[in-house]
Amino acid sequence: MYYKLYIDSVFILQTVSNLYLLSLSGRVLGCTATHLRIWLGAAMGAAMLCAAVFVPAGPVWIRILISELPVSMCMLRVVYRIERSRNLIHGSLIMAGCGFFSGSIMIWILNRFRMILSDGNSMIMTLVSGYLAYCIMKGVVKGFQSRKENCIRTVSVYIPELQQNMQIQAFLDTGNHLADPVSGAPVCVVSRRLAAKMQSCFRTEKYHAIPYRSVGKESGILHAYELPELTIEEHGRKLKKEHVILAICDAGISEESVCQMILHPRLLEN
């Protein structure tokens, strides 16, 4: 049995497919690129796949399958300038996942089209179904990212007074309403493990007693200290805050957690 392939149709369909997959994988990876680079990368990937079809070794589907990983890695390298092999493989797997789900949606849409338009142009139907699948996948990715950002928002915190100037991952808790009873200044919370590393920053004359209420315990007092300055960094934006109060908490923050600080939301206000 022989199949007739029109290489121009294969190139067009593959280029469009690569455009959608590069866009989706870029959203998942958090990478950006110009439209020109995305178009060039998609066309380059399509040309490489077409070249694999002409290699006289084994069945066509095996050649295409084997070439998928190196082709996707080359596209990611050109479009998003990813250099490390580990990151390229990770990005290629994400592209493969996006392709799997997009293809499933596309097949479902194509079947609906064929039921309605039995004599329709197959090329146009394929392109339209591919675009619809891309729009659905883009909405799903955007929804997951928005949900993740709303549930977990972390920032990097630097304390200049520390000699090693270590980076601290802090969790932004919109439900944190701790405030100094005298000045009304917002209060952040740090774990005892992190507080032990910051002992040199805590001075007796800057001590504060912070009353609090929490679930499971009616009330209590947190030992807190005022820092002269700290820097908050999020998405390239840096905020310097002075006279920040840090309360030491023995509960609520797991010692194994990456985030050892709960940040007050008012500190992110300009």
mmCIF file of C-alpha atoms in Angstrom:
data_model
loop_
_atom_site.group_PDB
_atom_site.id
_atom_site.type_symbol
_atom_site.label_atom_id
_atom_site.label_comp_id
_atom_site.label_asym_id
_atom_site.label_seq_id
_atom_site.Cartn_x
_atom_site.Cartn_y
_atom_site.Cartn_z
ATOM 1 C CA MET A 1 0.000 0.000 0.000
ATOM 2 C CA TYR A 2 1.290 3.452 -0.928
ATOM 3 C CA TYR A 3 0.342 6.865 0.395
ATOM 4 C CA LYS A 4 0.661 10.038 -1.641
ATOM 5 C CA LEU A 5 2.125 12.984 0.306
ATOM 6 C CA TYR A 6 1.956 16.545 -0.939
ATOM 7 C CA ILE A 7 5.033 18.123 0.584
ATOM 8 C CA ASP A 8 3.678 21.682 0.233
ATOM 9 C CA SER A 9 0.562 20.750 2.213
ATOM 10 C CA VAL A 10 2.669 18.974 4.833
ATOM 11 C CA PHE A 11 4.897 22.064 5.165
ATOM 12 C CA ILE A 12 1.946 24.455 5.570
ATOM 13 C CA LEU A 13 0.128 22.267 8.095
ATOM 14 C CA GLN A 14 3.295 21.608 10.097
ATOM 15 C CA THR A 15 4.244 25.289 10.156
ATOM 16 C CA VAL A 16 0.821 26.285 11.490
ATOM 17 C CA SER A 17 0.918 23.438 14.019
ATOM 18 C CA ASN A 18 4.381 24.536 15.186
ATOM 19 C CA LEU A 19 3.138 28.114 15.613
ATOM 20 C CA TYR A 20 0.401 26.945 17.963
ATOM 21 C CA LEU A 21 2.644 24.573 19.918
ATOM 22 C CA LEU A 22 5.422 27.146 20.316
ATOM 23 C CA SER A 23 2.915 29.709 21.564
ATOM 24 C CA LEU A 24 1.379 27.281 24.076
ATOM 25 C CA SER A 25 4.716 25.958 25.331
ATOM 26 C CA GLY A 26 5.996 29.539 25.702
ATOM 27 C CA ARG A 27 3.024 30.356 27.919
ATOM 28 C CA VAL A 28 3.619 27.280 30.075
ATOM 29 C CA LEU A 29 7.375 27.896 30.326
ATOM 30 C CA GLY A 30 6.957 31.625 30.905
ATOM 31 C CA CYS A 31 9.153 32.468 27.883
ATOM 32 C CA THR A 32 8.627 35.292 25.416
ATOM 33 C CA ALA A 33 9.736 35.851 21.824
ATOM 34 C CA THR A 34 8.982 38.177 18.929
ATOM 35 C CA HIS A 35 6.426 37.147 16.309
ATOM 36 C CA LEU A 36 9.197 36.994 13.710
ATOM 37 C CA ARG A 37 11.246 34.498 15.776
ATOM 38 C CA ILE A 38 8.184 32.325 16.351
ATOM 39 C CA TRP A 39 7.399 32.286 12.622
ATOM 40 C CA LEU A 40 11.007 31.502 11.726
ATOM 41 C CA GLY A 41 11.198 28.730 14.313
ATOM 42 C CA ALA A 42 7.908 27.209 13.138
ATOM 43 C CA ALA A 43 8.993 27.283 9.490
ATOM 44 C CA MET A 44 12.396 25.827 10.371
ATOM 45 C CA GLY A 45 10.754 22.962 12.289
ATOM 46 C CA ALA A 46 8.411 22.245 9.391
ATOM 47 C CA ALA A 47 11.331 22.194 6.938
ATOM 48 C CA MET A 48 13.283 19.799 9.168
ATOM 49 C CA LEU A 49 10.289 17.471 9.419
ATOM 50 C CA CYS A 50 9.810 17.538 5.656
ATOM 51 C CA ALA A 51 13.496 16.703 5.234
ATOM 52 C CA ALA A 52 13.044 13.696 7.534
ATOM 53 C CA VAL A 53 10.325 12.402 5.216
ATOM 54 C CA PHE A 54 12.832 12.206 2.354
ATOM 55 C CA VAL A 55 15.404 10.210 4.338
ATOM 56 C CA PRO A 56 15.403 6.733 2.733
ATOM 57 C CA ALA A 57 15.493 4.716 5.955
ATOM 58 C CA GLY A 58 12.522 2.886 7.410
ATOM 59 C CA PRO A 59 8.818 3.780 7.359
ATOM 60 C CA VAL A 60 7.831 7.458 7.175
ATOM 61 C CA TRP A 61 6.000 7.440 10.518
ATOM 62 C CA ILE A 62 9.116 6.108 12.306
ATOM 63 C CA ARG A 63 11.295 8.813 10.740
ATOM 64 C CA ILE A 64 8.835 11.497 11.804
ATOM 65 C CA LEU A 65 8.567 10.075 15.336
ATOM 66 C CA ILE A 66 12.344 9.908 15.782
ATOM 67 C CA SER A 67 12.831 13.442 14.480
ATOM 68 C CA GLU A 68 10.188 15.014 16.751
ATOM 69 C CA LEU A 69 12.452 15.464 19.805
ATOM 70 C CA PRO A 70 15.476 17.033 18.042
ATOM 71 C CA VAL A 71 13.184 19.197 15.885
ATOM 72 C CA SER A 72 11.278 20.553 18.886
ATOM 73 C CA MET A 73 14.552 21.170 20.754
ATOM 74 C CA CYS A 74 15.916 23.125 17.775
ATOM 75 C CA MET A 75 12.750 25.214 17.591
ATOM 76 C CA LEU A 76 12.873 26.027 21.297
ATOM 77 C CA ARG A 77 16.550 26.933 21.004
ATOM 78 C CA VAL A 78 15.921 29.313 18.101
ATOM 79 C CA VAL A 79 12.655 30.856 19.329
ATOM 80 C CA TYR A 80 13.136 31.109 23.110
ATOM 81 C CA ARG A 81 16.947 30.860 23.168
ATOM 82 C CA ILE A 82 16.969 28.043 25.698
ATOM 83 C CA GLU A 83 20.495 26.697 25.986
ATOM 84 C CA ARG A 84 20.681 24.011 28.675
ATOM 85 C CA SER A 85 19.934 20.493 27.422
ATOM 86 C CA ARG A 86 17.825 19.708 30.468
ATOM 87 C CA ASN A 87 15.607 22.736 29.867
ATOM 88 C CA LEU A 88 15.339 21.920 26.163
ATOM 89 C CA ILE A 89 14.165 18.378 26.935
ATOM 90 C CA HIS A 90 11.710 19.721 29.497
ATOM 91 C CA GLY A 91 10.369 22.219 26.967
ATOM 92 C CA SER A 92 10.102 19.493 24.314
ATOM 93 C CA LEU A 93 8.049 17.328 26.660
ATOM 94 C CA ILE A 94 5.739 20.266 27.329
ATOM 95 C CA MET A 95 5.386 20.784 23.571
ATOM 96 C CA ALA A 96 4.569 17.092 23.185
ATOM 97 C CA GLY A 97 1.927 17.333 25.905
ATOM 98 C CA CYS A 98 0.376 20.413 24.305
ATOM 99 C CA GLY A 99 0.425 18.609 20.953
ATOM 100 C CA PHE A 100 -1.293 15.535 22.413
ATOM 101 C CA PHE A 101 -4.172 17.467 23.988
ATOM 102 C CA SER A 102 -4.488 19.888 21.056
ATOM 103 C CA GLY A 103 -4.546 16.956 18.626
ATOM 104 C CA SER A 104 -7.278 15.212 20.619
ATOM 105 C CA ILE A 105 -9.419 18.360 20.588
ATOM 106 C CA MET A 106 -8.668 18.870 16.907
ATOM 107 C CA ILE A 107 -9.787 15.321 15.995
ATOM 108 C CA TRP A 108 -13.026 15.806 17.924
ATOM 109 C CA ILE A 109 -13.719 19.099 16.079
ATOM 110 C CA LEU A 110 -12.817 17.538 12.702
ATOM 111 C CA ASN A 111 -15.309 14.738 13.272
ATOM 112 C CA ARG A 112 -18.021 17.320 13.974
ATOM 113 C CA PHE A 113 -17.059 19.196 10.787
ATOM 114 C CA ARG A 114 -17.249 16.068 8.660
ATOM 115 C CA MET A 115 -20.742 15.348 9.935
ATOM 116 C CA ILE A 116 -21.881 18.811 8.809
ATOM 117 C CA LEU A 117 -19.674 19.467 5.758
ATOM 118 C CA SER A 118 -19.181 16.146 4.001
ATOM 119 C CA ASP A 119 -17.840 17.805 0.838
ATOM 120 C CA GLY A 120 -15.736 20.483 2.537
ATOM 121 C CA ASN A 121 -12.100 21.209 1.760
ATOM 122 C CA SER A 122 -9.985 19.005 4.031
ATOM 123 C CA MET A 123 -7.120 21.537 4.216
ATOM 124 C CA ILE A 124 -9.416 24.361 5.339
ATOM 125 C CA MET A 125 -11.204 22.092 7.815
ATOM 126 C CA THR A 126 -7.870 21.027 9.299
ATOM 127 C CA LEU A 127 -6.612 24.605 9.644
ATOM 128 C CA VAL A 128 -9.857 25.829 11.215
ATOM 129 C CA SER A 129 -10.051 22.910 13.645
ATOM 130 C CA GLY A 130 -6.401 23.470 14.566
ATOM 131 C CA TYR A 131 -7.066 27.125 15.345
ATOM 132 C CA LEU A 132 -10.109 26.271 17.460
ATOM 133 C CA ALA A 133 -8.109 23.646 19.359
ATOM 134 C CA TYR A 134 -5.363 26.221 19.945
ATOM 135 C CA CYS A 135 -7.869 28.754 21.326
ATOM 136 C CA ILE A 136 -9.308 26.152 23.698
ATOM 137 C CA MET A 137 -5.856 25.084 24.906
ATOM 138 C CA LYS A 138 -4.774 28.701 25.351
ATOM 139 C CA GLY A 139 -7.825 29.335 27.514
ATOM 140 C CA VAL A 140 -7.115 26.226 29.614
ATOM 141 C CA VAL A 141 -3.449 27.204 30.158
ATOM 142 C CA LYS A 142 -4.415 30.770 31.022
ATOM 143 C CA GLY A 143 -7.037 29.533 33.493
ATOM 144 C CA PHE A 144 -4.575 27.229 35.260
ATOM 145 C CA GLN A 145 -1.958 29.977 35.473
ATOM 146 C CA SER A 146 -4.452 32.499 36.876
ATOM 147 C CA ARG A 147 -5.631 29.997 39.459
ATOM 148 C CA LYS A 148 -2.063 29.185 40.460
ATOM 149 C CA GLU A 149 -1.155 32.856 40.810
ATOM 150 C CA ASN A 150 -4.232 33.493 42.952
ATOM 151 C CA CYS A 151 -3.536 30.497 45.193
ATOM 152 C CA ILE A 152 0.226 30.776 45.590
ATOM 153 C CA ARG A 153 2.131 33.994 45.121
ATOM 154 C CA THR A 154 5.754 34.063 46.172
ATOM 155 C CA VAL A 155 8.351 36.815 46.107
ATOM 156 C CA SER A 156 12.054 37.048 46.827
ATOM 157 C CA VAL A 157 13.209 38.987 49.877
ATOM 158 C CA TYR A 158 16.709 40.309 50.551
ATOM 159 C CA ILE A 159 17.922 41.723 53.860
ATOM 160 C CA PRO A 160 20.888 44.068 53.276
ATOM 161 C CA GLU A 161 21.980 43.893 56.922
ATOM 162 C CA LEU A 162 22.833 40.210 56.587
ATOM 163 C CA GLN A 163 26.431 39.814 55.493
ATOM 164 C CA GLN A 164 25.652 36.926 53.128
ATOM 165 C CA ASN A 165 22.659 38.871 51.715
ATOM 166 C CA MET A 166 20.739 35.592 51.381
ATOM 167 C CA GLN A 167 17.637 35.279 49.230
ATOM 168 C CA ILE A 168 14.455 34.375 51.099
ATOM 169 C CA GLN A 169 11.380 32.959 49.400
ATOM 170 C CA ALA A 170 8.313 34.581 50.958
ATOM 171 C CA PHE A 171 4.661 33.621 50.598
ATOM 172 C CA LEU A 172 2.262 36.519 50.125
ATOM 173 C CA ASP A 173 -0.747 35.900 52.353
ATOM 174 C CA THR A 174 -3.659 38.250 51.668
ATOM 175 C CA GLY A 175 -5.223 37.009 54.909
ATOM 176 C CA ASN A 176 -2.309 38.236 57.013
ATOM 177 C CA HIS A 177 -3.646 41.210 58.976
ATOM 178 C CA LEU A 178 -1.024 41.268 61.722
ATOM 179 C CA ALA A 179 -0.127 44.803 62.741
ATOM 180 C CA ASP A 180 1.839 46.478 65.509
ATOM 181 C CA PRO A 181 -0.679 47.586 68.185
ATOM 182 C CA VAL A 182 1.110 50.916 68.732
ATOM 183 C CA SER A 183 2.159 52.121 65.269
ATOM 184 C CA GLY A 184 -0.221 50.043 63.150
ATOM 185 C CA ALA A 185 2.717 48.966 60.930
ATOM 186 C CA PRO A 186 2.246 45.683 59.020
ATOM 187 C CA VAL A 187 3.935 42.611 60.499
ATOM 188 C CA CYS A 188 5.486 39.739 58.560
ATOM 189 C CA VAL A 189 5.989 36.251 59.998
ATOM 190 C CA VAL A 190 9.147 34.125 59.818
ATOM 191 C CA SER A 191 9.801 30.574 60.968
ATOM 192 C CA ARG A 192 12.097 29.801 63.889
ATOM 193 C CA ARG A 193 14.530 28.161 61.463
ATOM 194 C CA LEU A 194 14.854 31.359 59.431
ATOM 195 C CA ALA A 195 14.915 33.510 62.572
ATOM 196 C CA ALA A 196 17.942 31.559 63.811
ATOM 197 C CA LYS A 197 19.832 32.533 60.632
ATOM 198 C CA MET A 198 18.827 36.176 61.098
ATOM 199 C CA GLN A 199 19.770 36.409 64.759
ATOM 200 C CA SER A 200 22.394 39.090 64.068
ATOM 201 C CA CYS A 201 19.656 41.416 62.758
ATOM 202 C CA PHE A 202 17.518 41.230 65.894
ATOM 203 C CA ARG A 203 18.293 43.898 68.514
ATOM 204 C CA THR A 204 16.742 44.143 71.961
ATOM 205 C CA GLU A 205 15.886 47.846 71.563
ATOM 206 C CA LYS A 206 13.859 46.972 68.430
ATOM 207 C CA TYR A 207 11.737 44.336 70.171
ATOM 208 C CA HIS A 208 7.944 44.297 69.679
ATOM 209 C CA ALA A 209 5.236 42.181 71.258
ATOM 210 C CA ILE A 210 2.544 41.406 68.674
ATOM 211 C CA PRO A 211 -0.825 40.094 69.876
ATOM 212 C CA TYR A 212 -2.625 37.727 67.512
ATOM 213 C CA ARG A 213 -5.602 35.459 67.104
ATOM 214 C CA SER A 214 -5.637 32.259 65.074
ATOM 215 C CA VAL A 215 -7.727 29.163 64.450
ATOM 216 C CA GLY A 216 -7.248 26.606 67.191
ATOM 217 C CA LYS A 217 -5.847 29.143 69.650
ATOM 218 C CA GLU A 218 -7.861 32.086 70.956
ATOM 219 C CA SER A 219 -4.999 34.515 71.403
ATOM 220 C CA GLY A 220 -1.288 34.832 72.003
ATOM 221 C CA ILE A 221 1.810 37.012 71.787
ATOM 222 C CA LEU A 222 4.453 36.801 69.071
ATOM 223 C CA HIS A 223 8.009 37.958 69.670
ATOM 224 C CA ALA A 224 8.962 40.377 66.910
ATOM 225 C CA TYR A 225 11.868 42.589 65.905
ATOM 226 C CA GLU A 226 12.132 45.583 63.628
ATOM 227 C CA LEU A 227 14.548 45.480 60.708
ATOM 228 C CA PRO A 228 15.965 48.726 59.337
ATOM 229 C CA GLU A 229 15.418 47.671 55.719
ATOM 230 C CA LEU A 230 14.542 44.815 53.377
ATOM 231 C CA THR A 231 14.127 44.511 49.606
ATOM 232 C CA ILE A 232 11.242 42.720 47.920
ATOM 233 C CA GLU A 233 11.684 41.512 44.335
ATOM 234 C CA GLU A 234 8.877 40.220 42.118
ATOM 235 C CA HIS A 235 8.946 39.862 38.315
ATOM 236 C CA GLY A 236 11.878 42.271 38.013
ATOM 237 C CA ARG A 237 10.249 44.901 40.231
ATOM 238 C CA LYS A 238 12.172 45.856 43.376
ATOM 239 C CA LEU A 239 10.655 47.525 46.426
ATOM 240 C CA LYS A 240 12.732 48.792 49.331
ATOM 241 C CA LYS A 241 10.895 48.886 52.640
ATOM 242 C CA GLU A 242 12.202 50.461 55.844
ATOM 243 C CA HIS A 243 11.398 49.644 59.476
ATOM 244 C CA VAL A 244 9.818 46.267 58.717
ATOM 245 C CA ILE A 245 8.625 44.212 61.677
ATOM 246 C CA LEU A 246 9.226 40.439 61.606
ATOM 247 C CA ALA A 247 7.398 38.199 64.070
ATOM 248 C CA ILE A 248 8.774 34.767 64.971
ATOM 249 C CA CYS A 249 6.170 32.029 64.806
ATOM 250 C CA ASP A 250 6.556 28.447 66.035
ATOM 251 C CA ALA A 251 3.502 27.197 64.117
ATOM 252 C CA GLY A 252 1.920 27.670 60.698
ATOM 253 C CA ILE A 253 5.163 27.405 58.687
ATOM 254 C CA SER A 254 6.567 23.955 57.975
ATOM 255 C CA GLU A 255 10.279 23.615 58.587
ATOM 256 C CA GLU A 256 10.526 21.690 55.280
ATOM 257 C CA SER A 257 8.721 24.380 53.283
ATOM 258 C CA VAL A 258 10.673 26.391 50.701
ATOM 259 C CA CYS A 259 8.887 29.548 51.885
ATOM 260 C CA GLN A 260 10.014 30.411 55.409
ATOM 261 C CA MET A 261 8.361 33.846 55.532
ATOM 262 C CA ILE A 262 4.753 35.053 55.314
ATOM 263 C CA LEU A 263 4.689 38.519 53.821
ATOM 264 C CA HIS A 264 2.113 41.165 54.707
ATOM 265 C CA PRO A 265 0.240 42.297 51.540
ATOM 266 C CA ARG A 266 0.604 45.992 52.462
ATOM 267 C CA LEU A 267 4.347 45.752 51.907
ATOM 268 C CA LEU A 268 3.812 45.317 48.165
ATOM 269 C CA GLU A 269 2.039 48.639 47.929
ATOM 270 C CA ASN A 270 4.111 51.475 46.508
#
